Structure formats: structure tokens, C-alpha cells
PDB file of C-alpha atoms in Angstrom:
ATOM      1  CA  MET A   1      13.590 -13.162 -65.325  1.00 44.00           C
ATOM      2  CA  SER A   2      14.118 -11.684 -68.690  1.00 44.00           C
ATOM      3  CA  ASP A   3      12.001 -12.613 -71.704  1.00 48.00           C
ATOM      4  CA  SER A   4      14.203 -15.572 -72.410  1.00 50.00           C
ATOM      5  CA  SER A   5      13.240 -17.393 -69.400  1.00 75.00           C
ATOM      6  CA  LYS A   6      16.406 -19.249 -69.644  1.00 97.00           C
ATOM      7  CA  LEU A   7      18.917 -19.418 -66.532  1.00 98.00           C
ATOM      8  CA  ILE A   8      22.155 -20.995 -66.117  1.00 98.00           C
ATOM      9  CA  VAL A   9      23.831 -21.363 -62.630  1.00 98.00           C
ATOM     10  CA  ILE A  10      27.626 -21.391 -62.555  1.00 97.00           C
ATOM     11  CA  LEU A  11      28.799 -23.093 -59.390  1.00 94.00           C
ATOM     12  CA  GLY A  12      32.385 -21.851 -58.852  1.00 90.00           C
ATOM     13  CA  SER A  13      32.597 -18.629 -60.911  1.00 92.00           C
ATOM     14  CA  GLY A  14      35.886 -17.380 -61.642  1.00 88.00           C
ATOM     15  CA  PRO A  15      37.931 -14.869 -64.050  1.00 88.00           C
ATOM     16  CA  GLY A  16      38.582 -17.675 -66.568  1.00 89.00           C
ATOM     17  CA  ILE A  17      36.373 -20.353 -67.494  1.00 92.00           C
ATOM     18  CA  GLY A  18      33.416 -19.639 -65.073  1.00 94.00           C
ATOM     19  CA  ALA A  19      33.041 -16.019 -66.252  1.00 96.00           C
ATOM     20  CA  SER A  20      33.641 -17.018 -69.843  1.00 96.00           C
ATOM     21  CA  THR A  21      31.031 -19.660 -69.538  1.00 97.00           C
ATOM     22  CA  GLY A  22      28.758 -17.092 -68.124  1.00 98.00           C
ATOM     23  CA  ALA A  23      29.467 -14.634 -70.921  1.00 98.00           C
ATOM     24  CA  LEU A  24      28.801 -17.100 -73.586  1.00 98.00           C
ATOM     25  CA  PHE A  25      25.436 -18.088 -72.236  1.00 98.00           C
ATOM     26  CA  ALA A  26      24.272 -14.340 -71.751  1.00 98.00           C
ATOM     27  CA  SER A  27      25.217 -13.669 -75.429  1.00 98.00           C
ATOM     28  CA  MET A  28      22.723 -16.500 -76.095  1.00 97.00           C
ATOM     29  CA  GLY A  29      19.877 -14.601 -74.116  1.00 97.00           C
ATOM     30  CA  PHE A  30      20.500 -16.779 -70.645  1.00 98.00           C
ATOM     31  CA  ASP A  31      20.031 -14.929 -67.332  1.00 98.00           C
ATOM     32  CA  VAL A  32      23.067 -15.938 -65.411  1.00 98.00           C
ATOM     33  CA  ALA A  33      23.545 -16.618 -61.697  1.00 98.00           C
ATOM     34  CA  LEU A  34      27.237 -16.909 -60.462  1.00 98.00           C
ATOM     35  CA  LEU A  35      28.183 -18.395 -57.345  1.00 97.00           C
ATOM     36  CA  SER A  36      31.648 -18.118 -55.651  1.00 94.00           C
ATOM     37  CA  ARG A  37      33.227 -17.815 -52.410  1.00 91.00           C
ATOM     38  CA  ASN A  38      35.259 -14.778 -53.466  1.00 91.00           C
ATOM     39  CA  VAL A  39      32.928 -11.763 -53.161  1.00 91.00           C
ATOM     40  CA  GLU A  40      35.329  -9.142 -54.730  1.00 91.00           C
ATOM     41  CA  ARG A  41      36.010 -11.176 -57.784  1.00 93.00           C
ATOM     42  CA  LEU A  42      32.183 -12.087 -57.987  1.00 95.00           C
ATOM     43  CA  GLY A  43      31.435  -8.398 -58.672  1.00 95.00           C
ATOM     44  CA  GLN A  44      33.977  -8.325 -61.523  1.00 96.00           C
ATOM     45  CA  ASP A  45      32.753 -11.563 -63.060  1.00 97.00           C
ATOM     46  CA  ALA A  46      29.194 -10.393 -63.090  1.00 98.00           C
ATOM     47  CA  ALA A  47      30.162  -7.037 -64.757  1.00 97.00           C
ATOM     48  CA  ARG A  48      32.102  -9.123 -67.471  1.00 97.00           C
ATOM     49  CA  VAL A  49      29.041 -11.273 -67.860  1.00 98.00           C
ATOM     50  CA  GLN A  50      26.637  -8.404 -68.095  1.00 98.00           C
ATOM     51  CA  ALA A  51      28.515  -6.626 -70.939  1.00 98.00           C
ATOM     52  CA  ALA A  52      28.288  -9.611 -72.958  1.00 98.00           C
ATOM     53  CA  ASN A  53      24.378  -9.048 -72.967  1.00 98.00           C
ATOM     54  CA  PRO A  54      22.993  -6.105 -71.077  1.00 98.00           C
ATOM     55  CA  ARG A  55      19.294  -7.155 -71.758  1.00 97.00           C
ATOM     56  CA  VAL A  56      19.714 -10.509 -69.286  1.00 98.00           C
ATOM     57  CA  LYS A  57      19.835 -10.613 -65.583  1.00 98.00           C
ATOM     58  CA  VAL A  58      23.274 -11.559 -64.006  1.00 98.00           C
ATOM     59  CA  LYS A  59      23.332 -11.905 -60.291  1.00 98.00           C
ATOM     60  CA  ALA A  60      26.239 -12.840 -57.917  1.00 98.00           C
ATOM     61  CA  PHE A  61      25.452 -14.811 -55.018  1.00 98.00           C
ATOM     62  CA  PRO A  62      28.354 -15.260 -52.604  1.00 97.00           C
ATOM     63  CA  VAL A  63      28.780 -18.997 -51.237  1.00 95.00           C
ATOM     64  CA  ASP A  64      31.062 -21.568 -50.417  1.00 88.00           C
ATOM     65  CA  VAL A  65      29.901 -24.514 -52.465  1.00 84.00           C
ATOM     66  CA  GLY A  66      31.762 -26.840 -49.947  1.00 79.00           C
ATOM     67  CA  ASP A  67      29.015 -25.859 -47.521  1.00 86.00           C
ATOM     68  CA  HIS A  68      25.969 -27.812 -48.320  1.00 86.00           C
ATOM     69  CA  ASN A  69      23.805 -26.230 -46.175  1.00 93.00           C
ATOM     70  CA  ALA A  70      24.901 -22.753 -47.126  1.00 94.00           C
ATOM     71  CA  LEU A  71      24.638 -23.849 -50.826  1.00 94.00           C
ATOM     72  CA  ALA A  72      21.058 -24.881 -50.446  1.00 95.00           C
ATOM     73  CA  LEU A  73      20.224 -21.530 -49.034  1.00 97.00           C
ATOM     74  CA  ALA A  74      22.203 -19.735 -51.995  1.00 97.00           C
ATOM     75  CA  LEU A  75      20.341 -21.934 -54.726  1.00 97.00           C
ATOM     76  CA  GLY A  76      16.976 -21.356 -52.906  1.00 98.00           C
ATOM     77  CA  LYS A  77      17.724 -17.544 -53.419  1.00 98.00           C
ATOM     78  CA  VAL A  78      18.638 -18.159 -56.809  1.00 98.00           C
ATOM     79  CA  VAL A  79      15.123 -19.862 -57.677  1.00 98.00           C
ATOM     80  CA  THR A  80      13.224 -17.128 -55.709  1.00 98.00           C
ATOM     81  CA  GLU A  81      15.088 -14.208 -57.650  1.00 97.00           C
ATOM     82  CA  LEU A  82      15.620 -15.633 -61.084  1.00 98.00           C
ATOM     83  CA  GLY A  83      13.744 -18.874 -61.360  1.00 97.00           C
ATOM     84  CA  ALA A  84      14.636 -22.669 -61.999  1.00 97.00           C
ATOM     85  CA  PRO A  85      17.798 -23.096 -64.037  1.00 97.00           C
ATOM     86  CA  GLU A  86      17.719 -24.752 -67.527  1.00 97.00           C
ATOM     87  CA  VAL A  87      21.408 -25.296 -66.879  1.00 97.00           C
ATOM     88  CA  VAL A  88      23.615 -25.901 -63.854  1.00 96.00           C
ATOM     89  CA  TYR A  89      27.481 -25.844 -64.428  1.00 94.00           C
ATOM     90  CA  PHE A  90      29.752 -27.048 -61.742  1.00 88.00           C
ATOM     91  CA  ASN A  91      33.139 -25.115 -62.002  1.00 86.00           C
ATOM     92  CA  ALA A  92      34.522 -25.248 -58.628  1.00 76.00           C
ATOM     93  CA  ALA A  93      37.772 -27.273 -58.851  1.00 66.00           C
ATOM     94  CA  ARG A  94      40.042 -29.296 -56.618  1.00 61.00           C
ATOM     95  CA  ILE A  95      43.114 -30.354 -58.399  1.00 58.00           C
ATOM     96  CA  ALA A  96      43.885 -33.982 -57.545  1.00 66.00           C
ATOM     97  CA  PRO A  97      44.757 -36.998 -59.753  1.00 73.00           C
ATOM     98  CA  SER A  98      41.531 -39.401 -60.839  1.00 71.00           C
ATOM     99  CA  ARG A  99      40.680 -41.636 -63.455  1.00 75.00           C
ATOM    100  CA  ILE A 100      37.538 -41.028 -65.514  1.00 73.00           C
ATOM    101  CA  GLY A 101      34.555 -43.227 -64.717  1.00 78.00           C
ATOM    102  CA  VAL A 102      36.101 -44.714 -61.661  1.00 80.00           C
ATOM    103  CA  ALA A 103      35.750 -42.080 -58.914  1.00 76.00           C
ATOM    104  CA  SER A 104      33.882 -42.942 -55.948  1.00 79.00           C
ATOM    105  CA  PRO A 105      30.845 -40.963 -54.781  1.00 78.00           C
ATOM    106  CA  ASP A 106      32.969 -39.950 -51.682  1.00 79.00           C
ATOM    107  CA  PHE A 107      35.673 -38.492 -53.887  1.00 73.00           C
ATOM    108  CA  VAL A 108      33.216 -36.635 -55.770  1.00 68.00           C
ATOM    109  CA  LEU A 109      31.731 -35.259 -52.989  1.00 70.00           C
ATOM    110  CA  GLU A 110      35.188 -33.929 -51.649  1.00 68.00           C
ATOM    111  CA  ASP A 111      35.085 -31.962 -54.733  1.00 62.00           C
ATOM    112  CA  PHE A 112      32.292 -29.839 -52.950  1.00 59.00           C
ATOM    113  CA  LYS A 113      34.510 -29.685 -49.891  1.00 63.00           C
ATOM    114  CA  PHE A 114      37.816 -28.585 -51.348  1.00 57.00           C
ATOM    115  CA  LYS A 115      39.690 -26.114 -49.403  1.00 48.00           C
ATOM    116  CA  THR A 116      41.757 -23.412 -51.269  1.00 43.00           C
ATOM    117  CA  THR A 117      42.898 -19.904 -50.468  1.00 40.00           C
ATOM    118  CA  PRO A 118      40.819 -17.440 -52.470  1.00 45.00           C
ATOM    119  CA  THR A 119      42.890 -15.624 -55.114  1.00 41.00           C
TER     120      THR A 119
END
């Protein structure tokens, strides 16, 4: 890890909120782990985040966060390569109506299993 020893893991990196959040944390000295299904975009996201602070480590980990076995393996790689995170930011989204504070555990679990076409 870099001298800061701080790490953020972003689950569901993308060109909007995910990469912007990564860039913000990188600018504050955090190492950044980006996880996403879209391998091509992950490289672009990592470059954008790295540009915010060339002194931190930025690594991309391709994984479908809806596959809990693959996610566990990817998170294991994150810890091995970068250390334990200080912050984990869940940015993957499934667009569906819900009411704040009343979502069931099964409804929340479906957010990990959502299926969309990568863009």
C-alpha cells in the first residue's frame, strides 16, 4: 500500500459516481480498488482515478458483484494486494422503487444479483 495505508473499495465502479468517488478519495490520499463487471470501462475508470493522485495505488478487479462466490474471491485479492479497506462503497445499482427503511433483506440481496446489460 502507499504511505497513507488508507483504502477504499468501490463495488460497482462506473464512469459517473463510482469513478468520481474513487478520484475524490484518491485526491485525499486513499488507495483505491475498483470492482465492476465491465472490464473495458474498468481500465478507463482506473486511469481517471489514478490521474487524481499519481502517488496512490489504484487497482481494477473485474467481477460481477451479484456472484457472491466470485465477489468473495475478488475481495480476497483486494486484501492480499492492497490490504484491508477503511471504506467500502457499494455503488452497484438496480433501479426499482422502494421505500427507505422498509426494504426487506431479500430485497436488498437482490441488489447484489441485479442483471443489466453492460454499457
